[in-house]
PDB file of C-alpha atoms in Angstrom:
ATOM      1  CA  MET A   1     -41.992  -3.133 -48.677  1.00  0.00           C
ATOM      2  CA  THR A   2     -38.738  -4.732 -48.824  1.00  0.00           C
ATOM      3  CA  SER A   3     -37.230  -7.878 -51.150  1.00  0.00           C
ATOM      4  CA  ILE A   4     -34.082 -10.071 -50.899  1.00  0.00           C
ATOM      5  CA  ALA A   5     -32.786 -11.566 -54.073  1.00  0.00           C
ATOM      6  CA  LEU A   6     -30.624 -14.437 -53.507  1.00  0.00           C
ATOM      7  CA  SER A   7     -28.682 -15.855 -56.064  1.00  0.00           C
ATOM      8  CA  ILE A   8     -27.041 -19.412 -55.448  1.00  0.00           C
ATOM      9  CA  THR A   9     -24.526 -21.147 -58.178  1.00  0.00           C
ATOM     10  CA  SER A  10     -24.724 -24.583 -59.519  1.00  0.00           C
ATOM     11  CA  HIS A  11     -21.757 -25.222 -57.854  1.00  0.00           C
ATOM     12  CA  THR A  12     -22.763 -24.516 -54.195  1.00  0.00           C
ATOM     13  CA  ALA A  13     -26.347 -25.471 -54.715  1.00  0.00           C
ATOM     14  CA  ALA A  14     -24.627 -28.980 -55.580  1.00  0.00           C
ATOM     15  CA  GLN A  15     -22.209 -28.331 -52.915  1.00  0.00           C
ATOM     16  CA  ILE A  16     -25.726 -28.471 -49.927  1.00  0.00           C
ATOM     17  CA  ILE A  17     -26.828 -31.145 -51.532  1.00  0.00           C
ATOM     18  CA  GLY A  18     -24.205 -32.969 -51.324  1.00  0.00           C
ATOM     19  CA  ILE A  19     -23.665 -31.976 -47.661  1.00  0.00           C
ATOM     20  CA  GLY A  20     -27.328 -32.878 -46.867  1.00  0.00           C
ATOM     21  CA  ILE A  21     -27.087 -36.367 -48.620  1.00  0.00           C
ATOM     22  CA  MET A  22     -23.918 -36.852 -46.218  1.00  0.00           C
ATOM     23  CA  SER A  23     -25.777 -35.755 -43.513  1.00  0.00           C
ATOM     24  CA  PHE A  24     -27.924 -38.803 -44.833  1.00  0.00           C
ATOM     25  CA  ILE A  25     -26.088 -41.369 -45.197  1.00  0.00           C
ATOM     26  CA  ILE A  26     -23.971 -40.911 -41.943  1.00  0.00           C
ATOM     27  CA  SER A  27     -28.052 -40.968 -40.288  1.00  0.00           C
ATOM     28  CA  MET A  28     -28.276 -43.802 -42.091  1.00  0.00           C
ATOM     29  CA  ILE A  29     -25.532 -46.290 -41.172  1.00  0.00           C
ATOM     30  CA  ILE A  30     -26.163 -44.997 -37.380  1.00  0.00           C
ATOM     31  CA  THR A  31     -29.364 -45.433 -36.908  1.00  0.00           C
ATOM     32  CA  PRO A  32     -29.724 -50.193 -36.920  1.00  0.00           C
ATOM     33  CA  ILE A  33     -26.614 -48.706 -33.826  1.00  0.00           C
ATOM     34  CA  TYR A  34     -28.734 -46.703 -31.616  1.00  0.00           C
ATOM     35  CA  THR A  35     -31.871 -48.630 -32.264  1.00  0.00           C
ATOM     36  CA  ARG A  36     -29.508 -51.686 -31.010  1.00  0.00           C
ATOM     37  CA  ILE A  37     -28.632 -50.037 -28.227  1.00  0.00           C
ATOM     38  CA  ALA A  38     -31.603 -48.401 -27.169  1.00  0.00           C
ATOM     39  CA  TYR A  39     -33.761 -51.715 -27.571  1.00  0.00           C
ATOM     40  CA  LYS A  40     -30.800 -52.727 -25.460  1.00  0.00           C
ATOM     41  CA  LYS A  41     -30.602 -50.428 -22.672  1.00  0.00           C
ATOM     42  CA  GLN A  42     -34.852 -49.919 -22.795  1.00  0.00           C
ATOM     43  CA  TRP A  43     -34.422 -46.706 -23.263  1.00  0.00           C
ATOM     44  CA  TRP A  44     -37.855 -45.672 -22.970  1.00  0.00           C
ATOM     45  CA  LYS A  45     -39.695 -42.350 -22.305  1.00  0.00           C
ATOM     46  CA  ARG A  46     -41.867 -42.906 -19.094  1.00  0.00           C
ATOM     47  CA  GLN A  47     -44.913 -41.374 -19.204  1.00  0.00           C
ATOM     48  CA  ARG A  48     -45.438 -37.237 -17.737  1.00  0.00           C
ATOM     49  CA  THR A  49     -48.811 -37.688 -15.940  1.00  0.00           C
ATOM     50  CA  ASP A  50     -48.526 -34.053 -14.482  1.00  0.00           C
ATOM     51  CA  ALA A  51     -48.999 -30.852 -17.251  1.00  0.00           C
ATOM     52  CA  TRP A  52     -46.964 -27.404 -17.102  1.00  0.00           C
ATOM     53  CA  THR A  53     -47.662 -26.402 -14.119  1.00  0.00           C
ATOM     54  CA  GLY A  54     -47.443 -29.153 -12.182  1.00  0.00           C
ATOM     55  CA  GLU A  55     -51.756 -30.312 -12.383  1.00  0.00           C
ATOM     56  CA  GLU A  56     -52.761 -33.351 -12.959  1.00  0.00           C
ATOM     57  CA  ALA A  57     -53.515 -34.494 -16.919  1.00  0.00           C
ATOM     58  CA  PRO A  58     -55.946 -36.983 -17.317  1.00  0.00           C
ATOM     59  CA  VAL A  59     -56.524 -36.337 -20.644  1.00  0.00           C
ATOM     60  CA  TYR A  60     -53.042 -36.461 -21.272  1.00  0.00           C
ATOM     61  CA  LYS A  61     -52.194 -39.310 -20.544  1.00  0.00           C
ATOM     62  CA  LYS A  62     -55.560 -41.445 -21.687  1.00  0.00           C
ATOM     63  CA  LEU A  63     -54.703 -40.152 -25.366  1.00  0.00           C
ATOM     64  CA  HIS A  64     -50.559 -41.091 -24.792  1.00  0.00           C
ATOM     65  CA  ALA A  65     -50.928 -44.411 -22.851  1.00  0.00           C
ATOM     66  CA  GLU A  66     -50.570 -46.570 -26.284  1.00  0.00           C
ATOM     67  CA  LYS A  67     -47.339 -45.439 -27.192  1.00  0.00           C
ATOM     68  CA  HIS A  68     -45.766 -46.020 -23.818  1.00  0.00           C
ATOM     69  CA  LYS A  69     -47.055 -49.288 -23.927  1.00  0.00           C
ATOM     70  CA  ARG A  70     -45.257 -49.648 -26.690  1.00  0.00           C
ATOM     71  CA  HIS A  71     -41.656 -49.067 -25.411  1.00  0.00           C
ATOM     72  CA  VAL A  72     -40.949 -46.472 -28.361  1.00  0.00           C
ATOM     73  CA  PRO A  73     -37.046 -44.897 -27.766  1.00  0.00           C
ATOM     74  CA  THR A  74     -36.289 -41.993 -26.336  1.00  0.00           C
ATOM     75  CA  MET A  75     -33.043 -40.348 -27.331  1.00  0.00           C
ATOM     76  CA  ALA A  76     -32.730 -40.477 -31.529  1.00  0.00           C
ATOM     77  CA  GLY A  77     -31.635 -36.947 -31.476  1.00  0.00           C
ATOM     78  CA  LEU A  78     -28.782 -38.515 -30.949  1.00  0.00           C
ATOM     79  CA  ILE A  79     -28.314 -39.667 -34.260  1.00  0.00           C
ATOM     80  CA  PHE A  80     -29.549 -35.856 -36.040  1.00  0.00           C
ATOM     81  CA  ILE A  81     -26.692 -34.252 -34.151  1.00  0.00           C
ATOM     82  CA  THR A  82     -24.131 -36.072 -33.913  1.00  0.00           C
ATOM     83  CA  SER A  83     -24.761 -36.777 -38.137  1.00  0.00           C
ATOM     84  CA  VAL A  84     -25.121 -33.511 -38.262  1.00  0.00           C
ATOM     85  CA  LEU A  85     -22.283 -32.098 -36.131  1.00  0.00           C
ATOM     86  CA  LEU A  86     -19.639 -34.436 -38.530  1.00  0.00           C
ATOM     87  CA  VAL A  87     -20.795 -33.623 -41.844  1.00  0.00           C
ATOM     88  CA  THR A  88     -20.036 -30.012 -40.440  1.00  0.00           C
ATOM     89  CA  LEU A  89     -16.988 -30.812 -38.788  1.00  0.00           C
ATOM     90  CA  PHE A  90     -14.816 -32.199 -41.711  1.00  0.00           C
ATOM     91  CA  PHE A  91     -16.782 -30.807 -44.990  1.00  0.00           C
ATOM     92  CA  ASN A  92     -18.337 -26.628 -43.922  1.00  0.00           C
ATOM     93  CA  LEU A  93     -16.533 -24.997 -40.986  1.00  0.00           C
ATOM     94  CA  ASP A  94     -15.145 -22.286 -43.261  1.00  0.00           C
ATOM     95  CA  ARG A  95     -17.400 -19.858 -42.460  1.00  0.00           C
ATOM     96  CA  ALA A  96     -17.645 -18.676 -39.910  1.00  0.00           C
ATOM     97  CA  GLN A  97     -21.711 -18.047 -39.812  1.00  0.00           C
ATOM     98  CA  THR A  98     -21.609 -21.652 -39.525  1.00  0.00           C
ATOM     99  CA  TRP A  99     -20.705 -21.596 -35.195  1.00  0.00           C
ATOM    100  CA  LEU A 100     -23.180 -19.704 -34.276  1.00  0.00           C
ATOM    101  CA  PRO A 101     -25.836 -21.843 -35.743  1.00  0.00           C
ATOM    102  CA  LEU A 102     -23.964 -25.411 -35.103  1.00  0.00           C
ATOM    103  CA  ALA A 103     -23.598 -24.534 -30.663  1.00  0.00           C
ATOM    104  CA  ALA A 104     -26.896 -23.795 -30.649  1.00  0.00           C
ATOM    105  CA  MET A 105     -28.383 -27.135 -32.333  1.00  0.00           C
ATOM    106  CA  VAL A 106     -25.834 -28.582 -29.882  1.00  0.00           C
ATOM    107  CA  GLY A 107     -26.857 -26.442 -26.880  1.00  0.00           C
ATOM    108  CA  SER A 108     -30.322 -27.736 -27.488  1.00  0.00           C
ATOM    109  CA  GLY A 109     -29.392 -30.754 -27.890  1.00  0.00           C
ATOM    110  CA  LEU A 110     -27.344 -31.490 -24.137  1.00  0.00           C
ATOM    111  CA  ILE A 111     -30.694 -29.603 -23.052  1.00  0.00           C
ATOM    112  CA  GLY A 112     -33.293 -32.828 -24.778  1.00  0.00           C
ATOM    113  CA  LEU A 113     -30.105 -35.354 -24.060  1.00  0.00           C
ATOM    114  CA  VAL A 114     -30.118 -34.527 -19.639  1.00  0.00           C
ATOM    115  CA  ASP A 115     -34.265 -34.226 -19.901  1.00  0.00           C
ATOM    116  CA  ASP A 116     -34.699 -37.755 -21.436  1.00  0.00           C
ATOM    117  CA  LEU A 117     -31.687 -39.319 -19.431  1.00  0.00           C
ATOM    118  CA  ILE A 118     -33.922 -37.934 -16.718  1.00  0.00           C
ATOM    119  CA  ASN A 119     -36.710 -39.498 -17.978  1.00  0.00           C
ATOM    120  CA  ILE A 120     -34.831 -42.251 -18.282  1.00  0.00           C
ATOM    121  CA  ARG A 121     -33.010 -42.928 -15.105  1.00  0.00           C
ATOM    122  CA  GLY A 122     -35.892 -41.252 -12.685  1.00  0.00           C
ATOM    123  CA  THR A 123     -38.085 -44.727 -12.633  1.00  0.00           C
ATOM    124  CA  ASP A 124     -36.611 -44.817  -9.338  1.00  0.00           C
ATOM    125  CA  ILE A 125     -38.236 -41.324  -8.266  1.00  0.00           C
ATOM    126  CA  GLY A 126     -40.893 -41.167  -9.761  1.00  0.00           C
ATOM    127  CA  ILE A 127     -39.689 -38.372 -12.427  1.00  0.00           C
ATOM    128  CA  ALA A 128     -40.756 -37.769 -16.110  1.00  0.00           C
ATOM    129  CA  GLY A 129     -38.323 -35.676 -17.469  1.00  0.00           C
ATOM    130  CA  MET A 130     -37.110 -31.881 -16.976  1.00  0.00           C
ATOM    131  CA  ARG A 131     -39.876 -30.040 -16.041  1.00  0.00           C
ATOM    132  CA  THR A 132     -41.714 -27.306 -18.855  1.00  0.00           C
ATOM    133  CA  LYS A 133     -40.648 -24.481 -17.349  1.00  0.00           C
ATOM    134  CA  LEU A 134     -37.132 -24.877 -16.968  1.00  0.00           C
ATOM    135  CA  LYS A 135     -36.792 -26.945 -20.673  1.00  0.00           C
ATOM    136  CA  PHE A 136     -37.714 -23.336 -21.582  1.00  0.00           C
ATOM    137  CA  LEU A 137     -35.749 -21.121 -19.192  1.00  0.00           C
ATOM    138  CA  LEU A 138     -33.002 -23.085 -20.980  1.00  0.00           C
ATOM    139  CA  HIS A 139     -33.728 -23.136 -24.574  1.00  0.00           C
ATOM    140  CA  SER A 140     -34.114 -19.199 -23.480  1.00  0.00           C
ATOM    141  CA  ALA A 141     -30.062 -19.188 -22.376  1.00  0.00           C
ATOM    142  CA  VAL A 142     -29.193 -20.799 -25.631  1.00  0.00           C
ATOM    143  CA  ALA A 143     -30.755 -18.344 -27.620  1.00  0.00           C
ATOM    144  CA  LEU A 144     -29.683 -15.537 -25.675  1.00  0.00           C
ATOM    145  CA  ILE A 145     -25.792 -16.222 -25.330  1.00  0.00           C
ATOM    146  CA  GLY A 146     -26.179 -17.041 -29.008  1.00  0.00           C
ATOM    147  CA  GLY A 147     -27.499 -13.341 -29.559  1.00  0.00           C
ATOM    148  CA  TRP A 148     -24.975 -12.095 -27.172  1.00  0.00           C
ATOM    149  CA  CYS A 149     -22.267 -13.741 -29.150  1.00  0.00           C
ATOM    150  CA  SER A 150     -23.029 -12.792 -32.560  1.00  0.00           C
ATOM    151  CA  SER A 151     -23.266  -9.159 -31.287  1.00  0.00           C
ATOM    152  CA  ILE A 152     -20.579  -8.967 -31.064  1.00  0.00           C
ATOM    153  CA  ASN A 153     -18.389  -9.922 -33.749  1.00  0.00           C
TER     154      ASN A 153
END
């Protein structure tokens, strides 16, 4: 059995906690702005009526019907990704190891953003977001590109 020893100095721990607190504060500032815009623009998530196989999903529809009546805004991942991205770009880009997880987070966030935009804008054509297989393929592509980039360094 292999054991891993990890030691963190108090200075490093303070930096980690400080960066986390800054990201939290930025999120708390962005959230009311985003919420106001989301309710004004009516960025509601449409209810999916089919399963990932393309068949009708009546049980899923019944279980999630109440949530969709309340008009819960979508695209809130923008808050998290924006706050982490800002804090990382300004305070935590001194290590080369920061780029890969940052790029993976932004890549996956873009997939989620496109999915939510299709969900919101797809009301006219009856589409409720990307198909699960396509999302899986896109997330796999982000992971493969990240793995390839980390292997060439």
